[in-house]
Coordinates of C-alpha atoms in Angstrom, one line a residue:
M175 CA 57.7 17.3 95.6
R176 CA 59.9 15.3 93.4
K177 CA 56.9 13.0 92.6
E178 CA 54.8 15.9 91.5
I179 CA 57.7 17.2 89.3
K180 CA 58.1 13.8 87.8
T181 CA 54.4 13.5 87.1
A182 CA 54.4 16.9 85.4
I183 CA 57.3 16.0 83.2
I184 CA 55.7 12.8 82.1
G185 CA 52.4 14.7 81.3
A186 CA 54.3 17.2 79.3
I187 CA 56.0 14.5 77.3
I188 CA 52.7 12.8 76.6
I189 CA 51.2 16.1 75.3
I190 CA 54.3 16.7 73.0
I191 CA 54.0 13.2 71.6
A192 CA 50.3 13.6 71.0
I193 CA 50.8 17.0 69.2
G194 CA 53.6 15.5 67.1
G195 CA 51.4 12.5 66.2
I196 CA 48.5 14.8 65.1
G197 CA 51.0 16.8 62.9
V198 CA 52.3 13.6 61.3
F199 CA 48.7 12.5 60.6
F200 CA 47.7 15.7 58.8
T201 CA 51.0 15.8 56.9
S202 CA 50.4 12.2 55.7
L203 CA 46.8 13.1 54.8
D204 CA 48.0 16.1 52.7
K205 CA 50.4 13.9 50.8
T206 CA 47.7 11.4 50.1
V207 CA 45.5 14.1 48.6
Q208 CA 48.4 15.4 46.5
N209 CA 49.3 11.9 45.3
S210 CA 45.7 11.3 44.4
G211 CA 45.7 14.3 42.2
N212 CA 48.9 13.2 40.5
Q213 CA 47.4 9.8 39.6
I214 CA 44.5 11.6 37.8
D215 CA 47.0 13.8 36.0
T216 CA 49.0 10.8 34.7
T217 CA 46.0 9.9 32.5
G218 CA 46.5 13.0 30.5
K219 CA 43.0 14.3 31.2
N220 CA 44.3 17.0 33.6
N221 CA 46.2 18.6 30.7
T222 CA 43.1 20.3 29.3
T223 CA 40.4 20.1 32.0
P224 CA 40.4 21.3 35.7
Q225 CA 40.4 18.4 38.2
G226 CA 37.0 19.4 39.5
N227 CA 35.3 18.5 36.1
F228 CA 36.4 14.9 36.1
A229 CA 33.3 13.8 38.0
A230 CA 31.4 14.7 34.8
Y231 CA 33.3 11.9 32.9
P232 CA 31.8 8.4 33.2
D233 CA 34.0 5.5 34.2
E234 CA 34.7 4.0 30.7
S235 CA 35.6 0.7 32.3
N236 CA 31.8 0.2 33.0
Y237 CA 31.2 0.0 29.3
P238 CA 32.1 -3.0 27.1
Q239 CA 35.0 -2.7 24.6
A240 CA 33.9 -3.0 21.0
P241 CA 35.0 -6.2 19.3
D242 CA 37.4 -6.2 16.4
L243 CA 36.0 -6.3 12.8
T244 CA 36.5 -10.0 11.9
G245 CA 35.8 -12.3 9.0
I246 CA 35.6 -9.3 6.6
A247 CA 35.2 -10.6 3.0
S248 CA 35.8 -7.3 1.2
Y249 CA 36.1 -3.5 1.7
I250 CA 34.4 -0.6 0.0
N251 CA 35.7 3.0 0.1
T252 CA 38.8 1.8 2.1
I253 CA 41.4 -0.9 2.5
P254 CA 42.2 -2.8 5.7
E255 CA 45.4 -0.9 6.6
E256 CA 43.8 2.5 6.0
L257 CA 40.7 1.7 8.0
K258 CA 42.7 0.4 11.0
E259 CA 44.6 3.7 11.0
K260 CA 41.4 5.8 10.6
M261 CA 39.9 4.1 13.7
K262 CA 42.6 5.3 16.1
D263 CA 41.3 7.9 18.6
K264 CA 38.0 8.2 16.7
V265 CA 34.4 8.1 17.9
V266 CA 33.1 5.2 15.7
L267 CA 29.5 4.6 14.6
Y268 CA 29.1 1.0 13.5
D269 CA 26.0 0.7 11.2
F270 CA 24.8 -2.8 10.6
W271 CA 22.8 -2.9 7.4
T272 CA 22.0 -4.9 4.3
Y273 CA 21.2 -3.3 1.0
S274 CA 17.7 -4.8 0.3
C275 CA 16.4 -3.6 3.7
I276 CA 14.0 -0.7 3.5
N277 CA 14.5 0.2 7.2
C278 CA 18.2 0.4 6.5
I279 CA 17.7 2.5 3.4
R280 CA 15.6 5.0 5.3
T281 CA 18.5 5.7 7.7
F282 CA 21.0 6.6 5.0
P283 CA 20.1 10.3 4.8
Y284 CA 20.9 10.7 8.5
L285 CA 24.1 8.7 8.3
K286 CA 25.3 10.7 5.3
A287 CA 24.4 14.0 7.0
W288 CA 26.3 13.0 10.2
N289 CA 29.3 12.0 8.1
D290 CA 29.3 15.4 6.4
K291 CA 28.8 17.2 9.6
Y292 CA 31.2 15.4 12.0
A293 CA 33.9 13.5 10.0
D294 CA 36.3 16.4 10.5
K295 CA 35.5 16.6 14.2
G296 CA 36.5 13.0 14.9
L297 CA 33.5 10.8 13.9
L298 CA 34.1 7.7 11.8
I299 CA 31.1 5.8 10.4
I300 CA 31.7 2.2 9.4
G301 CA 29.0 0.5 7.4
V302 CA 29.0 -3.2 8.4
H303 CA 27.1 -5.0 5.5
S304 CA 25.7 -8.2 7.0
P305 CA 23.5 -9.9 4.3
E306 CA 20.1 -11.3 4.8
F307 CA 19.9 -13.1 1.4
E308 CA 22.5 -15.0 -0.6
F309 CA 22.6 -12.5 -3.4
E310 CA 23.6 -9.8 -0.9
K311 CA 26.9 -11.5 -0.4
D312 CA 28.0 -10.5 -3.9
P313 CA 30.5 -7.6 -3.5
N314 CA 29.5 -6.2 -6.9
N315 CA 25.9 -5.9 -5.7
V316 CA 26.9 -4.1 -2.5
K317 CA 29.2 -1.8 -4.4
M318 CA 26.4 -0.8 -6.8
A319 CA 24.1 -0.2 -3.8
A320 CA 26.7 2.0 -2.1
Q321 CA 27.1 4.0 -5.3
K322 CA 23.3 4.3 -5.8
Y323 CA 22.7 5.6 -2.3
G324 CA 25.8 7.8 -2.2
L325 CA 27.5 6.1 0.7
T326 CA 31.1 7.4 0.8
Y327 CA 32.2 6.3 4.3
P328 CA 34.1 2.9 4.8
I329 CA 32.0 -0.2 4.3
V330 CA 33.1 -3.7 5.3
L331 CA 31.4 -6.8 3.9
D332 CA 30.6 -9.1 6.8
S333 CA 29.3 -11.9 4.5
D334 CA 29.5 -14.7 7.0
H335 CA 28.2 -12.7 9.9
K336 CA 31.4 -13.0 11.9
T337 CA 31.4 -9.4 13.0
W338 CA 27.6 -9.5 13.5
D339 CA 28.1 -12.4 15.9
A340 CA 31.0 -10.7 17.7
F341 CA 28.7 -7.8 18.5
S342 CA 25.9 -10.3 19.4
N343 CA 23.7 -8.3 16.9
R344 CA 20.3 -9.4 15.8
Y345 CA 18.8 -6.4 13.9
W346 CA 18.9 -4.4 10.7
P347 CA 19.6 -1.6 11.0
A348 CA 21.6 -1.4 14.2
E349 CA 23.9 1.3 15.4
Y350 CA 26.7 0.9 18.0
I351 CA 28.6 4.0 18.9
T352 CA 32.0 3.9 20.7
D353 CA 34.0 6.6 22.4
D354 CA 37.5 7.4 21.2
L355 CA 38.8 4.7 23.5
G356 CA 36.7 2.0 21.9
H357 CA 34.0 1.5 24.5
I358 CA 30.5 1.0 23.3
R359 CA 28.6 3.9 24.8
H360 CA 25.3 3.8 22.9
T361 CA 23.2 1.4 20.9
H362 CA 20.0 1.8 18.8
F363 CA 18.1 -0.8 16.8
G364 CA 15.8 0.0 14.0
E365 CA 14.7 3.4 12.7
G366 CA 14.0 6.6 14.6
E367 CA 15.4 8.4 17.7
Y368 CA 17.8 10.3 15.4
D369 CA 18.0 13.4 17.7
Q370 CA 19.0 11.2 20.6
T371 CA 21.7 9.4 18.6
E372 CA 23.1 12.7 17.3
K373 CA 23.3 14.1 20.8
V374 CA 25.3 11.1 21.9
I375 CA 27.7 11.7 18.9
Q376 CA 28.1 15.3 20.0
Q377 CA 28.9 14.4 23.6
L378 CA 31.4 11.8 22.7
L379 CA 33.1 14.1 20.3
D380 CA 33.4 16.8 22.9
Q381 CA 34.8 14.3 25.4
R382 CA 37.3 13.2 22.8
A383 CA 38.4 16.7 22.1
K384 CA 39.0 17.4 25.8
R385 CA 40.9 14.1 26.3
L386 CA 43.2 14.8 23.3
G387 CA 43.6 18.5 24.1
L388 CA 42.0 19.6 20.9
N389 CA 40.3 23.0 20.5
I390 CA 37.2 21.5 18.7
T391 CA 33.6 21.8 19.6
A392 CA 30.9 19.8 17.9
D393 CA 27.9 21.8 16.5
Q394 CA 25.1 21.3 19.0
S395 CA 22.3 21.6 16.5
V396 CA 20.7 18.4 15.2
V397 CA 20.1 17.3 11.6
N398 CA 16.4 18.0 10.7
L399 CA 15.2 15.6 8.0
E400 CA 11.8 14.2 7.2
S401 CA 11.6 10.8 8.8
H402 CA 9.1 8.0 8.0
E403 CA 5.9 7.7 10.0
F404 CA 4.6 4.2 10.6
S405 CA 0.9 3.2 10.6
L406 CA -0.2 1.6 13.9
D407 CA -1.7 -1.4 12.2
Q408 CA 0.8 -1.7 9.4
T409 CA 1.3 -5.2 7.9
P410 CA 4.5 -6.9 9.1
E411 CA 7.3 -8.0 6.8
L412 CA 6.3 -11.2 4.9
Y413 CA 8.9 -13.8 3.9
F414 CA 8.6 -16.3 1.0
G415 CA 11.5 -18.5 1.9
Y416 CA 10.7 -21.6 4.0
D417 CA 13.8 -21.0 6.1
F418 CA 12.7 -17.5 6.9
A419 CA 9.1 -18.1 7.8
D420 CA 9.6 -20.0 11.0
G421 CA 7.7 -18.2 13.7
R422 CA 6.4 -15.6 11.2
N423 CA 4.5 -17.6 8.7
Y424 CA 1.9 -15.5 6.8
F425 CA 1.6 -17.9 3.8
G426 CA -2.2 -18.3 3.2
N427 CA -2.5 -21.2 0.8
S428 CA -3.6 -24.4 2.4
Q429 CA -0.7 -26.4 0.9
G430 CA 1.8 -24.3 2.7
F431 CA 5.6 -24.5 2.2
S432 CA 7.2 -27.6 0.6
P433 CA 11.0 -27.2 0.9
E434 CA 12.8 -27.6 -2.5
N435 CA 9.6 -28.7 -4.3
T436 CA 7.6 -27.1 -7.0
V437 CA 4.0 -26.8 -5.9
S438 CA 0.8 -25.9 -7.9
Y439 CA -1.1 -23.4 -5.8
T440 CA -4.6 -22.1 -6.1
I441 CA -5.9 -18.9 -4.4
P442 CA -8.8 -19.7 -2.0
S443 CA -12.1 -17.8 -2.0
N444 CA -11.6 -16.4 1.6
L445 CA -8.5 -14.2 2.1
E446 CA -7.1 -13.2 5.5
K447 CA -5.5 -9.8 6.1
D448 CA -1.7 -9.6 6.2
H449 CA -1.4 -13.0 4.5
F450 CA -0.1 -13.6 0.9
Y451 CA -1.6 -16.2 -1.5
L452 CA -0.1 -17.8 -4.6
D453 CA -1.6 -19.0 -7.9
G454 CA 0.4 -21.1 -10.4
Q455 CA 3.5 -23.3 -10.0
W456 CA 6.1 -22.0 -7.6
Q457 CA 9.4 -23.5 -6.6
N458 CA 9.9 -23.4 -2.8
L459 CA 13.5 -22.2 -2.1
H460 CA 15.1 -21.6 1.3
D461 CA 14.9 -17.8 1.0
S462 CA 12.5 -17.2 -1.9
M463 CA 9.7 -18.5 -4.2
K464 CA 10.4 -18.8 -7.9
L465 CA 7.7 -19.0 -10.6
S466 CA 7.9 -22.1 -12.7
S467 CA 4.7 -21.9 -14.8
D468 CA 3.9 -19.6 -17.7
N469 CA 1.9 -17.3 -15.5
G470 CA 1.5 -16.8 -11.8
K471 CA -0.2 -14.5 -9.3
I472 CA 0.3 -13.2 -5.8
I473 CA -2.6 -11.7 -3.8
L474 CA -2.1 -9.8 -0.6
P475 CA -4.6 -7.9 1.6
Y476 CA -2.5 -5.4 3.4
T477 CA -2.4 -2.1 5.4
A478 CA 0.3 0.4 4.7
Q479 CA 1.3 3.5 2.7
D480 CA 4.2 2.0 0.7
V481 CA 4.7 -1.6 -0.5
H482 CA 8.2 -2.9 -1.4
I483 CA 9.3 -6.3 -2.7
V484 CA 12.7 -7.9 -2.7
A485 CA 12.8 -9.7 -6.0
S486 CA 15.0 -10.8 -8.9
G487 CA 14.5 -11.6 -12.6
Q488 CA 15.9 -11.2 -16.0
N489 CA 14.1 -8.1 -17.2
T490 CA 10.9 -9.8 -16.1
A491 CA 7.8 -7.6 -16.3
I492 CA 5.2 -7.8 -13.6
Q493 CA 1.8 -6.2 -13.6
I494 CA 0.6 -4.4 -10.4
L495 CA -3.1 -4.2 -9.5
L496 CA -4.6 -2.4 -6.6
D497 CA -8.1 -3.3 -5.4
G498 CA -8.6 -5.2 -8.7
K499 CA -7.6 -2.4 -11.0
P500 CA -4.3 -1.4 -12.6
V501 CA -2.4 0.8 -10.2
T502 CA -2.6 4.5 -11.2
S503 CA 0.1 7.2 -10.9
N504 CA -1.5 8.3 -7.6
D505 CA -0.4 5.0 -6.0
A506 CA 2.4 3.8 -8.1
G507 CA 5.8 3.3 -6.5
Q508 CA 9.1 4.6 -7.8
D509 CA 9.7 1.3 -9.7
T510 CA 6.2 1.1 -11.2
K511 CA 5.5 2.8 -14.6
N512 CA 2.1 2.5 -16.3
G513 CA 1.1 -0.3 -14.0
T514 CA 4.2 -2.4 -14.7
A515 CA 7.5 -3.0 -12.9
I516 CA 10.6 -4.4 -14.6
I517 CA 12.5 -6.8 -12.4
S518 CA 16.2 -7.2 -13.4
E519 CA 18.7 -6.6 -10.5
N520 CA 18.5 -8.5 -7.2
R521 CA 17.3 -5.7 -5.0
L522 CA 14.4 -3.9 -3.3
Y523 CA 11.6 -2.5 -5.5
N524 CA 9.1 0.1 -4.5
I525 CA 5.9 -0.9 -6.3
I526 CA 3.2 1.0 -4.3
S527 CA 3.5 4.5 -2.8
S528 CA 0.1 5.9 -1.8
K529 CA -0.6 9.4 -0.5
Q530 CA -1.5 8.0 2.9
A531 CA -1.7 4.7 4.7
G532 CA -4.8 2.5 4.1
S533 CA -6.1 -1.0 3.7
H534 CA -6.0 -2.5 0.1
T535 CA -5.7 -5.7 -1.8
L536 CA -2.6 -5.9 -3.9
A537 CA -2.2 -8.3 -6.9
I538 CA 1.0 -9.1 -8.8
I539 CA 0.7 -10.9 -12.1
A540 CA 4.1 -12.5 -12.7
H541 CA 5.9 -14.4 -15.5
P542 CA 8.6 -17.1 -15.7
G543 CA 11.9 -16.1 -14.1
F544 CA 10.3 -13.9 -11.4
E545 CA 11.6 -14.7 -8.0
I546 CA 10.4 -13.0 -4.8
Y547 CA 12.0 -13.0 -1.3
T548 CA 9.9 -10.7 0.8
F549 CA 7.2 -8.0 1.1
T550 CA 8.2 -5.0 3.2
F551 CA 6.0 -2.0 4.1
G552 CA 6.1 1.7 5.1

C-alpha cells in the first residue's frame, strides 16, 4: 500500500514538473516574439508602417553602397558643402554624361522633367560629367553646355574619371539610382526604358517617405515625351583618333592611321558602307584628325536618319553634300544653313536631319583649321 502511494506521489510530481516546463517554454517563446518586434521597431520603420508590411521592403544590405564622389575638378550649380548636405536622406540619380555625346543629349528632356517633377519629393539628380575628349575637360565648355541645354541640377566635373572608375562605369550615358540610405538599387546604360526608370524613382521615393515618416506620395504617372527611334541597320559611331579606333576601326583609306604624322590621303574608287574616307593632308592625332592642306574631303556611305559630327575650328566653313549634291533644307541638320555649317566651338554639330532613316553617301568639303573627332548617328 505504501509503495502504491509512493508511486502515485512520484507520478504526480513528474506531471507537475512537465506542465511547469511547458508553461516556461511558451512564456519564453512569447518573449522571443515580442523582442523580435522591438528590434524591428528600433530601426524607426515601425513608426509609420504596420509590422506586417515590412516584408515588402527589400533587404538593403543586399545592394552595394554608392561610392563617394571623388577627384572632382569643379562644380556647376552647386558647391561641395551644399551638395554634401543636399545628398542626405535623398534618392539620388547619378547621371554619367559628356557634353558632345548625342546619346547623352537625348536623355536631357527626361532628366529635366524628372527634376521638375520629383525634386521636392526627395529626388536629387547629380550630373557626373566624365569627358571623352580633351576639350571636354574645360570647365567653361561644360558650363556653356549646361546653360545651352538648361541643366539646373548639380553637376560635378569628373575630369580624370576618378568617380567613373569608383562606380566601375563604362558607358555614356549611364544612370545609377540609390535609395535614401545610399544603396544602388537600379542601373541603366544608354538611352531608352524611361518608364521603367521613372517607376523605380517613384518606388524609392515612396519608401523614403515611409522610412522618414513623411506624408508624401510620388505622382504615379510617367513623363510622356517623344523618344528617339533607332534604325536596325544604323551606322555605328565612327572615331577619327588613332587611340579611339582600337577594335572599332572604320577608316577606309589603305594608308590607315599613322600616329602623330601628317599623311596625304586619296579616296579610292571602291567605297565600303559604314567606312569613312579622307582626301588631302590630315594630321593624325590621338583623338582626332586635323586638316593641314588648303582643301580636304571626307566621304562616308552611311545608313541613318541624322548625322552628327564632333568637331572644332575657328569659324571654319564646311560644305555638306548628300548623294553628290548640296544638301537641301529637307535633309539639312540644325547646324547646316544653305548647305554650309560653320565650325567654331568644340562641340557636337547636327549636319544631316532627314525625314526618315535611309542609306546615303555624305561628303564634307573642309578647309584649314577643321578638326573632326567622330561621326555619330540617329
